[in-house]
PDB file of C-alpha atoms in Angstrom:
ATOM      1  CA  LEU A1374       0.000   0.000   0.000  1.00  0.00           C
ATOM      2  CA  CYS A1375       2.785   2.422   0.928  1.00  0.00           C
ATOM      3  CA  MET A1376       4.571   1.881  -2.387  1.00  0.00           C
ATOM      4  CA  ASN A1377       1.284   2.135  -4.290  1.00  0.00           C
ATOM      5  CA  VAL A1378       0.407   5.437  -2.608  1.00  0.00           C
ATOM      6  CA  MET A1379       3.871   6.847  -3.299  1.00  0.00           C
ATOM      7  CA  LEU A1380       3.708   5.822  -6.964  1.00  0.00           C
ATOM      8  CA  ILE A1381       0.242   7.350  -7.380  1.00  0.00           C
ATOM      9  CA  ALA A1382       1.308  10.588  -5.658  1.00  0.00           C
ATOM     10  CA  ALA A1383       4.434  10.832  -7.862  1.00  0.00           C
ATOM     11  CA  VAL A1384       2.267  10.438 -10.977  1.00  0.00           C
ATOM     12  CA  GLU A1385      -0.689  12.538  -9.804  1.00  0.00           C
ATOM     13  CA  ALA A1386       1.397  15.490  -8.531  1.00  0.00           C
ATOM     14  CA  PRO A1387       2.919  16.404 -11.961  1.00  0.00           C
ATOM     15  CA  ALA A1388      -0.337  15.551 -13.749  1.00  0.00           C
ATOM     16  CA  ILE A1389      -2.252  18.114 -11.650  1.00  0.00           C
ATOM     17  CA  ASN A1390       0.566  20.672 -11.810  1.00  0.00           C
ATOM     18  CA  GLY A1391       1.192  20.250 -15.543  1.00  0.00           C
TER      19      GLY A1391
END
């Protein structure tokens, strides 16, 4: 779960910013 959350956050952060 921890790894999954980190991966999602890393992908979602730039997607929302970009």
